[in-house]
Coordinates of N, CA and C and ligand atoms in Angstrom, one line a residue:
X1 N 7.3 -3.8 -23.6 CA 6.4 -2.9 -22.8 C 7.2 -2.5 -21.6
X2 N 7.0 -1.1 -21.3 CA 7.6 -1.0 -20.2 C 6.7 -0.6 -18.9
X3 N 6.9 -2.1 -18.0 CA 6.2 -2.1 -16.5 C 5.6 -0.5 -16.0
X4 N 4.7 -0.5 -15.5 CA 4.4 0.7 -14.7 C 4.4 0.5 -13.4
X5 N 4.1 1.4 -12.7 CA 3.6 1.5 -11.1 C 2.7 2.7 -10.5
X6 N 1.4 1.8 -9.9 CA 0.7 2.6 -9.6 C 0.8 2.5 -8.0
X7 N 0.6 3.5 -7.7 CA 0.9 3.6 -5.7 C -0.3 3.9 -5.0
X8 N -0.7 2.9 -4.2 CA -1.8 3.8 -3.2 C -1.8 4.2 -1.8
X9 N -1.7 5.2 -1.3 CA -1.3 5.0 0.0 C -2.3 6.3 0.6
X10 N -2.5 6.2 1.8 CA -3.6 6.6 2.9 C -3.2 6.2 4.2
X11 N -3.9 7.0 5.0 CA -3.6 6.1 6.4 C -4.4 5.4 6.4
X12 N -4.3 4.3 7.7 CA -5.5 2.7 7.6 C -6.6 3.8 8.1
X13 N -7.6 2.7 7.1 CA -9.1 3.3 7.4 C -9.4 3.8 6.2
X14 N -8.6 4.3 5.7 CA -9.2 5.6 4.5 C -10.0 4.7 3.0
X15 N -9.8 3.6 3.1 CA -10.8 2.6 2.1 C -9.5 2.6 0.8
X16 N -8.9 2.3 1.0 CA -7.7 2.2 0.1 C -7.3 1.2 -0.2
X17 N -7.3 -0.1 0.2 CA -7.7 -1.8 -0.5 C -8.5 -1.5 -1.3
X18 N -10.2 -0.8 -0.7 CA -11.7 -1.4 -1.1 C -10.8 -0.9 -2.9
X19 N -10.4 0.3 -2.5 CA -10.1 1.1 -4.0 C -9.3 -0.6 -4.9
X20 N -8.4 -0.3 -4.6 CA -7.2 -1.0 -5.0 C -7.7 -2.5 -5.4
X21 N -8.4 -3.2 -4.9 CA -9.0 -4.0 -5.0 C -10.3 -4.3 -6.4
X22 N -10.7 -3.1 -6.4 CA -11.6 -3.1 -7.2 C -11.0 -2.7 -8.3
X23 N -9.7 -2.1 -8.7 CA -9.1 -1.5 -9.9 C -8.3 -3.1 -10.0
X24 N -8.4 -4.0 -9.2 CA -7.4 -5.2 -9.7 C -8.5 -5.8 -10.3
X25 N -9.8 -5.9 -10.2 CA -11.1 -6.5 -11.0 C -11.5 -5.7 -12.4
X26 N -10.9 -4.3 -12.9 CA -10.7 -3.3 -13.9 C -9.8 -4.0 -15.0
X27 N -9.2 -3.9 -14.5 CA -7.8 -3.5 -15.4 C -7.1 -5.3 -15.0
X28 N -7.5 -5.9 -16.4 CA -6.8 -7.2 -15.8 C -5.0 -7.1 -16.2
X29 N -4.2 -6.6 -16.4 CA -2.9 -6.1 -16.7 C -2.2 -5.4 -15.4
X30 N -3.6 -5.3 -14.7 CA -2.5 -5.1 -13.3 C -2.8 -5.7 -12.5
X31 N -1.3 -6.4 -11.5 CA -1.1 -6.9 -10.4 C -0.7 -6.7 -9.3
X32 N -1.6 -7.1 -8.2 CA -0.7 -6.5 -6.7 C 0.7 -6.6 -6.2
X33 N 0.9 -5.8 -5.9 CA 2.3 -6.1 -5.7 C 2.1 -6.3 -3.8
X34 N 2.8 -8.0 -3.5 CA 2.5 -8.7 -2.7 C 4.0 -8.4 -1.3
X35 N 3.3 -7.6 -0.6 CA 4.7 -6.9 0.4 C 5.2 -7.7 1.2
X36 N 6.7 -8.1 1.7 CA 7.3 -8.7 2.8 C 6.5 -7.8 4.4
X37 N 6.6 -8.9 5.3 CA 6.3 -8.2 6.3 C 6.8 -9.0 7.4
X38 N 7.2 -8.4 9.2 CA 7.8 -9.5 10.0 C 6.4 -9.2 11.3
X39 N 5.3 -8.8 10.8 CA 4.3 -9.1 11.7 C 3.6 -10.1 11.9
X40 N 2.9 -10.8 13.2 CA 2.2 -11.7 13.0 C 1.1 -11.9 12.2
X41 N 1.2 -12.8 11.9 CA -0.1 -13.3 10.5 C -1.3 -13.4 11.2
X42 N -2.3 -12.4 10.9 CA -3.9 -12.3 10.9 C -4.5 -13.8 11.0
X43 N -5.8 -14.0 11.7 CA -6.5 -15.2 11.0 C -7.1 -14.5 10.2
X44 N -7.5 -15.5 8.8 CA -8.3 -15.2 7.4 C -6.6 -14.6 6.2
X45 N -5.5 -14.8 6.9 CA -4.5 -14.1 6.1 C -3.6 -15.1 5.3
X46 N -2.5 -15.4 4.8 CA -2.1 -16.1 3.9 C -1.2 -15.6 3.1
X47 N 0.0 -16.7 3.9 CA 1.5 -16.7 2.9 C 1.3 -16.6 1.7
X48 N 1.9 -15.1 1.2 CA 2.0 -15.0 -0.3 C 0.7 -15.0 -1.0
X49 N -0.6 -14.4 -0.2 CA -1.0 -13.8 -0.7 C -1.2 -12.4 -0.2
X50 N -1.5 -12.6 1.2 CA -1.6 -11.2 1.8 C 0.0 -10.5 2.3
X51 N 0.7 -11.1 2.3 CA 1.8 -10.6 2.7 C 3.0 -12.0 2.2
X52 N 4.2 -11.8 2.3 CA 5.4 -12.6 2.5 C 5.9 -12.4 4.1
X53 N 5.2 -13.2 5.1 CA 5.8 -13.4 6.5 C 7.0 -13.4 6.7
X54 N 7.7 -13.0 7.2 CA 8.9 -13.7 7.7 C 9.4 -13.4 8.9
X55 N 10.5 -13.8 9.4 CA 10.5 -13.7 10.8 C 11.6 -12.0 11.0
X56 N 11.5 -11.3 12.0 CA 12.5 -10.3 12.1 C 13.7 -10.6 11.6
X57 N 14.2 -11.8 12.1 CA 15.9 -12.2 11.7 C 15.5 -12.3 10.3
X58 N 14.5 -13.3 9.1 CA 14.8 -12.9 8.0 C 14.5 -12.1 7.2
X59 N 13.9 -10.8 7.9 CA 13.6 -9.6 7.3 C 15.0 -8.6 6.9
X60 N 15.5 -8.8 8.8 CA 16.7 -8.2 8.4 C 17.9 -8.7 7.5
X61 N 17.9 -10.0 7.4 CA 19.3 -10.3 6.4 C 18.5 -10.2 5.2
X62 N 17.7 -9.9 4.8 CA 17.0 -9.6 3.5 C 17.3 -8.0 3.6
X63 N 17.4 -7.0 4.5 CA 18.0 -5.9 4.5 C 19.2 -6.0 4.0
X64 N 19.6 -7.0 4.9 CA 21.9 -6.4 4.3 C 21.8 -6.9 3.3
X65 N 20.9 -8.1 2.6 CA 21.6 -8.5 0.9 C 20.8 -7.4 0.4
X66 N 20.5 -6.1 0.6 CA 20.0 -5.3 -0.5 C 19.0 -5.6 -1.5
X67 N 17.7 -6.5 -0.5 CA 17.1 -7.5 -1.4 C 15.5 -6.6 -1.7
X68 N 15.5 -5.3 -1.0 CA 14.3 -4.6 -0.6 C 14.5 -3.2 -1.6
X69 N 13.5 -2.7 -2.3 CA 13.1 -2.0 -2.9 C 12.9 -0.6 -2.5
X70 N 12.6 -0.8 -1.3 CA 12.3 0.4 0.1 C 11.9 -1.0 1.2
X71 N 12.0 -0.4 2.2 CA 11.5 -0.9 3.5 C 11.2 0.1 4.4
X72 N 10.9 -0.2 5.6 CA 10.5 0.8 6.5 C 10.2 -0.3 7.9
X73 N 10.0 0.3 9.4 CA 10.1 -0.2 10.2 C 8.5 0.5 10.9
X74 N 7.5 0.0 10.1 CA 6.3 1.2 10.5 C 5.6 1.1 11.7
X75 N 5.9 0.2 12.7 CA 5.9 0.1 13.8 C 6.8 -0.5 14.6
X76 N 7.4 -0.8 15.9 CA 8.3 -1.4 16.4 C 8.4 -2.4 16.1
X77 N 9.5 -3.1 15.3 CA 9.4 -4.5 15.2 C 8.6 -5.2 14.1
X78 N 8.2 -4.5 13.8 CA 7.0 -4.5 12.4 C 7.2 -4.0 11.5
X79 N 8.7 -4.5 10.9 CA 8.7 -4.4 9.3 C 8.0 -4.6 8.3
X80 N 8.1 -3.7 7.3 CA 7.4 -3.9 5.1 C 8.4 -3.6 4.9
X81 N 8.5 -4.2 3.7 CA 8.9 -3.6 2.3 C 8.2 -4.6 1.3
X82 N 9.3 -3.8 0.5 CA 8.8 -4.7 -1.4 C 10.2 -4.9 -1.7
X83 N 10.1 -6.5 -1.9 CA 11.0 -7.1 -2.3 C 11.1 -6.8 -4.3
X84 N 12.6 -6.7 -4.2 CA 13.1 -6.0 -6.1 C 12.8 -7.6 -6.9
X85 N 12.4 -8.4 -6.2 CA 12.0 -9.8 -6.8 C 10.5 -10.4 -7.0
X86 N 10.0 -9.2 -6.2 CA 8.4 -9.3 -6.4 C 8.1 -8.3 -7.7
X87 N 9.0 -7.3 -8.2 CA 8.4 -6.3 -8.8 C 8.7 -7.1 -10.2
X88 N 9.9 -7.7 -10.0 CA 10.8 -8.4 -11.2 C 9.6 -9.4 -11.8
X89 N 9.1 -10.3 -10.3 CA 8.1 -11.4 -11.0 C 7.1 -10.8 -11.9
X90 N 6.3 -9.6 -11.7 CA 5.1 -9.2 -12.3 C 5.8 -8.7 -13.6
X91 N 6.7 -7.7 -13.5 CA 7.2 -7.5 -14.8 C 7.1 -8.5 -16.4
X92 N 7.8 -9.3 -15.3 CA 8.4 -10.9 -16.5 C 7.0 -11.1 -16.9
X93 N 5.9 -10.6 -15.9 CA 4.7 -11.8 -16.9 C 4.2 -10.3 -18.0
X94 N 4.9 -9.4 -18.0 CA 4.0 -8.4 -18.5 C 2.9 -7.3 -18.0
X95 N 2.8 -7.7 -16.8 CA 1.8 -6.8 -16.2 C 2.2 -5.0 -15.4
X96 N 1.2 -4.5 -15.4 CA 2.1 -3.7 -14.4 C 1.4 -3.5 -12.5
X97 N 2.2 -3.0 -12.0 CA 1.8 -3.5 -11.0 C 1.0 -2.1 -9.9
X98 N 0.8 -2.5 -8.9 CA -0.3 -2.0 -8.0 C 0.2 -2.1 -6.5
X99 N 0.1 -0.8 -6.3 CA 0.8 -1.2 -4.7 C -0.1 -0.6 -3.4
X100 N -0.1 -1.0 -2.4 CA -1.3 -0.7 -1.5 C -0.1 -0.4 0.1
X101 N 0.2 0.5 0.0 CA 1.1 0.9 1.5 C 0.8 2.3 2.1
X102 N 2.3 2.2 3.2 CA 1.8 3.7 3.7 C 2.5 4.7 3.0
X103 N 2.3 6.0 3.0 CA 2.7 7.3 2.7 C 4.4 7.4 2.6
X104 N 4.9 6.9 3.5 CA 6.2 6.8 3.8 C 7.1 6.2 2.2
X105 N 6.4 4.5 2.8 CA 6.6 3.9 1.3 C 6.4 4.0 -0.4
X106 N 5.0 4.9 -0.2 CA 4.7 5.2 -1.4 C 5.6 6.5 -2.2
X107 N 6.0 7.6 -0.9 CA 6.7 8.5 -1.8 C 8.2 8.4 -2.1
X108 N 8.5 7.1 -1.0 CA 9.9 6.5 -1.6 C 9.9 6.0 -2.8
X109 N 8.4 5.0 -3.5 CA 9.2 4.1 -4.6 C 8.6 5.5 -5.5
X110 N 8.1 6.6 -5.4 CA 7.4 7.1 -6.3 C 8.8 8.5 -6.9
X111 N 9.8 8.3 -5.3 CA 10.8 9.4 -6.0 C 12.0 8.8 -6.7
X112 N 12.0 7.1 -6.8 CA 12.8 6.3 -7.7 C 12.5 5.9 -9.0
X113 N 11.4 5.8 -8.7 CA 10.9 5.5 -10.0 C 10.2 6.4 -11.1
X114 N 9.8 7.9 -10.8 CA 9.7 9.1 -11.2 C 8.5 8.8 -11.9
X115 N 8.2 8.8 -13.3 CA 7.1 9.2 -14.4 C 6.7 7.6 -14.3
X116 N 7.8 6.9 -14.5 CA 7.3 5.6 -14.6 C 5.8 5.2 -13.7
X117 N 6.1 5.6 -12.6 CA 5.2 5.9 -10.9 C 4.4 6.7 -11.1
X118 N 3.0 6.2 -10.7 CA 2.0 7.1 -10.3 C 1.2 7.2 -9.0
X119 N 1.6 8.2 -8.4 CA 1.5 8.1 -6.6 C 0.3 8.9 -6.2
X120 N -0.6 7.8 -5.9 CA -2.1 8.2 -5.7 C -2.3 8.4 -3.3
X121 N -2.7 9.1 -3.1 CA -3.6 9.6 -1.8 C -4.7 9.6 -1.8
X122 N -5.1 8.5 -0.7 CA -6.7 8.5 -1.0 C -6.6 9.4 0.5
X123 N -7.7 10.1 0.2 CA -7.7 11.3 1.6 C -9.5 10.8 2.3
X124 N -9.4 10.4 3.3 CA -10.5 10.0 4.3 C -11.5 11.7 4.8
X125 N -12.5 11.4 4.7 CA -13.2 12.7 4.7 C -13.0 13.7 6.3
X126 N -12.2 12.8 7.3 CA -11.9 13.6 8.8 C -11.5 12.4 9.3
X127 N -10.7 12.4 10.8 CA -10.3 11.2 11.4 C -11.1 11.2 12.3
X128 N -12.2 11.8 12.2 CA -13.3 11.1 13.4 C -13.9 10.0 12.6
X129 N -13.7 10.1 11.0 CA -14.3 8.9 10.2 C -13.2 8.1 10.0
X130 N -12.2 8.0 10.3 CA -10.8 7.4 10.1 C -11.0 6.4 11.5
X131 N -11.3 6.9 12.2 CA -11.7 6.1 14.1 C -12.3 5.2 13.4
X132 N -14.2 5.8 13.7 CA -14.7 4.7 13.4 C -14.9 3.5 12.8
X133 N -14.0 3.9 11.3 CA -13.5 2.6 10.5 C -12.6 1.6 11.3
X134 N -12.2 2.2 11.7 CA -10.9 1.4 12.3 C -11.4 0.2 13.7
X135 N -12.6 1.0 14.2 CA -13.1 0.4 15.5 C -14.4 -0.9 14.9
X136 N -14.5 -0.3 13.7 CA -15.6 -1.7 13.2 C -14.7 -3.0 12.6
X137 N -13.3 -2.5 12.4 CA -12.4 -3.9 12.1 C -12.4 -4.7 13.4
X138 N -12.9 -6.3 13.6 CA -12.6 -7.0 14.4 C -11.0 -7.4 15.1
X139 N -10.0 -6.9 14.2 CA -8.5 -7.1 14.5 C -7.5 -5.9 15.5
X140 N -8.4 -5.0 15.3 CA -8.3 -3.8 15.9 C -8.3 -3.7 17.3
X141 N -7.1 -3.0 18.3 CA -7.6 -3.3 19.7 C -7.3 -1.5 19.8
X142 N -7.9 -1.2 20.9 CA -7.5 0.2 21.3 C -6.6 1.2 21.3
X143 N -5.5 0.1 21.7 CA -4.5 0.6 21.5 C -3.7 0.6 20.0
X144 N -4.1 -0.3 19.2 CA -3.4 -0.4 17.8 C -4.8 0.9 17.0
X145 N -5.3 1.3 17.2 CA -6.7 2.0 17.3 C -5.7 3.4 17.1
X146 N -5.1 3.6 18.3 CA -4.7 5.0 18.8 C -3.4 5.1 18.2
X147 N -2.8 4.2 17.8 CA -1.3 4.3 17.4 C -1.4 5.0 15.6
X148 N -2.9 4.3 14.9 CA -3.0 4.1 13.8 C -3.4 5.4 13.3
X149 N -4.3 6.2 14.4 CA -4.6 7.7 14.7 C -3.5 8.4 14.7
X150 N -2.9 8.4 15.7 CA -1.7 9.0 15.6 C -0.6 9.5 14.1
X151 N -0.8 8.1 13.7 CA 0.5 8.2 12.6 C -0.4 9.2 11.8
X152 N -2.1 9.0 11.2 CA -2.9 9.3 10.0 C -3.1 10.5 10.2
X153 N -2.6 11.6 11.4 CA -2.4 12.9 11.4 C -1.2 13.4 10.8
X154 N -0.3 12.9 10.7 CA 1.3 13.3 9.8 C 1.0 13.0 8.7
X155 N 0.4 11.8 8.5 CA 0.1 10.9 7.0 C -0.7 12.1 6.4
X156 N -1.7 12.5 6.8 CA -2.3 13.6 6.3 C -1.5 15.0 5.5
X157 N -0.7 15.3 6.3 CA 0.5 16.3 5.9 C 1.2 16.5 4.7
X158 N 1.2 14.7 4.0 CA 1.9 14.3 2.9 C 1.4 14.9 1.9
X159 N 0.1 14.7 2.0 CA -0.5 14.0 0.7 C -0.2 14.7 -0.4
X160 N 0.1 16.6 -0.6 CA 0.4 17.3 -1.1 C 1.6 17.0 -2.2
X161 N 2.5 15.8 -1.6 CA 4.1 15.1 -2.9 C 3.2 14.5 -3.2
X162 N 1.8 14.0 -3.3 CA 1.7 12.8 -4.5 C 1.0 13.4 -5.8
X163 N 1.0 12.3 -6.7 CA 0.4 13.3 -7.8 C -0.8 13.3 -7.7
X164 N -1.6 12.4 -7.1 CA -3.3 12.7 -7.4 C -3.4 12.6 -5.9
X165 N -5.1 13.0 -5.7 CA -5.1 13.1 -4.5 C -7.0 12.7 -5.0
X166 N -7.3 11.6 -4.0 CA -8.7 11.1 -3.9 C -9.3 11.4 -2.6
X167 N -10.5 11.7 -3.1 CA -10.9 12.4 -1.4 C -12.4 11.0 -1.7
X168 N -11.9 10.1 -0.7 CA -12.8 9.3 -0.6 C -14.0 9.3 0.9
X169 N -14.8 10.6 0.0 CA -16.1 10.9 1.3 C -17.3 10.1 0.6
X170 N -17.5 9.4 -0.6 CA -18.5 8.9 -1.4 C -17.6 7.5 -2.3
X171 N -18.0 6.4 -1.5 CA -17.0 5.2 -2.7 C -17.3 5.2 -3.7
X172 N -18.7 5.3 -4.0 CA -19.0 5.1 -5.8 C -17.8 6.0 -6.7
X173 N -18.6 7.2 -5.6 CA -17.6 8.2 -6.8 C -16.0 7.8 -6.8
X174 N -15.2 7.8 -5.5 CA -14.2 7.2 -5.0 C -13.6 6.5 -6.1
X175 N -14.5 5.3 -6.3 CA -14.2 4.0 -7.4 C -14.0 4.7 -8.9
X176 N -14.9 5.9 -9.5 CA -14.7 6.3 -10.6 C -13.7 6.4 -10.7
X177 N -13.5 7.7 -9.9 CA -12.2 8.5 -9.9 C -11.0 7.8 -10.0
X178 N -10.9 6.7 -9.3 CA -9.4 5.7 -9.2 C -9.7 5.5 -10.3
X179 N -10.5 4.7 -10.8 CA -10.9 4.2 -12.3 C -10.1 5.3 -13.9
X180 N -10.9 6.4 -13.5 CA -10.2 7.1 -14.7 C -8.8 7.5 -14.4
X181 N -8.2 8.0 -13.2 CA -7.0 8.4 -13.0 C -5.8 7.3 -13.7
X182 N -6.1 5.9 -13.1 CA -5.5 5.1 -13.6 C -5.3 4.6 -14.6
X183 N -6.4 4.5 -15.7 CA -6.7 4.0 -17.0 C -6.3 5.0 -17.9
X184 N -6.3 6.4 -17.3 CA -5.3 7.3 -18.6 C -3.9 6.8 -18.3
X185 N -3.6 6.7 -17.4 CA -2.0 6.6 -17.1 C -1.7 5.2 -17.9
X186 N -2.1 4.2 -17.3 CA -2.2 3.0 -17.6 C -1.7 3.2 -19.6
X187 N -2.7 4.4 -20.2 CA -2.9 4.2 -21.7 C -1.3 5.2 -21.9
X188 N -1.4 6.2 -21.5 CA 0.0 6.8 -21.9 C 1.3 6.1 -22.2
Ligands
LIG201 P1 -1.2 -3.9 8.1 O1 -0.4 -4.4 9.3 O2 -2.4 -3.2 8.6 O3 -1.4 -4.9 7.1 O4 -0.3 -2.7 7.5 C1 0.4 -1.8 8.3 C2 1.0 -0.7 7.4 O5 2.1 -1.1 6.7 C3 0.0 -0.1 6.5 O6 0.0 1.3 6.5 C4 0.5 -0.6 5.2 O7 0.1 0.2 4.1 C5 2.0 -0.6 5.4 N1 2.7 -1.4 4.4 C6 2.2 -2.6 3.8 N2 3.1 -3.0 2.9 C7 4.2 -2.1 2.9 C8 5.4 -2.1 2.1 O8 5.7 -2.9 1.3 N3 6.2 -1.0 2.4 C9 5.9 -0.1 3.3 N4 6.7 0.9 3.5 N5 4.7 -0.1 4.0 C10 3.9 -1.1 3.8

């Protein structure tokens, strides 16, 4: 069988876990694919599930061994990527995998990996609804508020390179939609 990759990317806020999350309760053949990161760890978060921590020094010598798939630096000092050894592990069991990042990342692994890749945008109905979300997360401070605004106006710009585009103004429907989009590809 050959692995696939499904990509989701939005700016924060736009319900793009809730999505992502609920197509991993769907489709039991796909798996998250679990990102390196050199931010501090959330409470309620967890090594190797929510992320692979590590510290900036070993994020970067995981850069020079060419150990990263894409990476990016999406805020100061706040490294992601996807390690080529997390994509490897899901492979080996068979599954294909599922990825939850930003715009940046997603049209990088989506212009390597071509047909294989399927590069979904979930589009938030306005960023006055894009705020609010952001201001009912308890981890959220004003300023990480305003930064997250900032970027989800360029993020917006993108969305036009991916192949589908989800306009998540209604999640029920939202949830279809990811549902069918995915499960034809999935079958191809
Ligand atoms: P957070 O700190 O809120 O968990 O994530 C911050 C941003 O980093 C989000 O936009 C998230 O999608 C993005 N991100 C998470 N994992 C990766 C990754 O592996 N690569 C890239 N390029 N971005 C990622």
């Amino acid at each position: 069988m050959q692995g696939k990759l499904v990509i989701f990317s939005a700016p924060s806020g736009a319900g793009k876990t809730t999505i992502v999350q609920h197509l991993l309760k769907v489709f039991p053949d796909l798996e998250f694919s679990i990102s390196a990161c050199s931010r501090e760890i959330r409470r309620g978060e967890t090594f190797g599930v929510d992320y692979y921590f590590l510290s900036i020094e070993e994020f970067k010598e995981k850069i020079a061994n060419n150990e990263f798939v894409e990476w990016e630096e999406v805020y100061t000092d706040n490294f992601y990527g996807t390690l080529r050894s997390e994509i490897e592990r899901i492979w080996r069991k068979g599954n294909h995998i599922i990825f939850d990042m930003d715009v940046v990342g997603g049209l990088n692994l989506k212009k390597q990996f071509g047909d294989q890749a399927l590069a979904i945008f979930v589009m938030p109905p306005s960023i006055d609804h894009l705020e609010s979300r952001l201001k009912m997360r308890e981890t959220e401070t004003p300023e990480s508020i305003a930064r997250r605004i900032g970027k989800a106006e360029k993020e917006l710009e993108t969305a036009s390179q991916f192949d589908k585009i989800i306009l998540n103004d209604n999640l029920e429907r939202a949830l279809e939609e990811a549902e069918n989009i995915v499960g034809e590809f999935l079958k191809l």
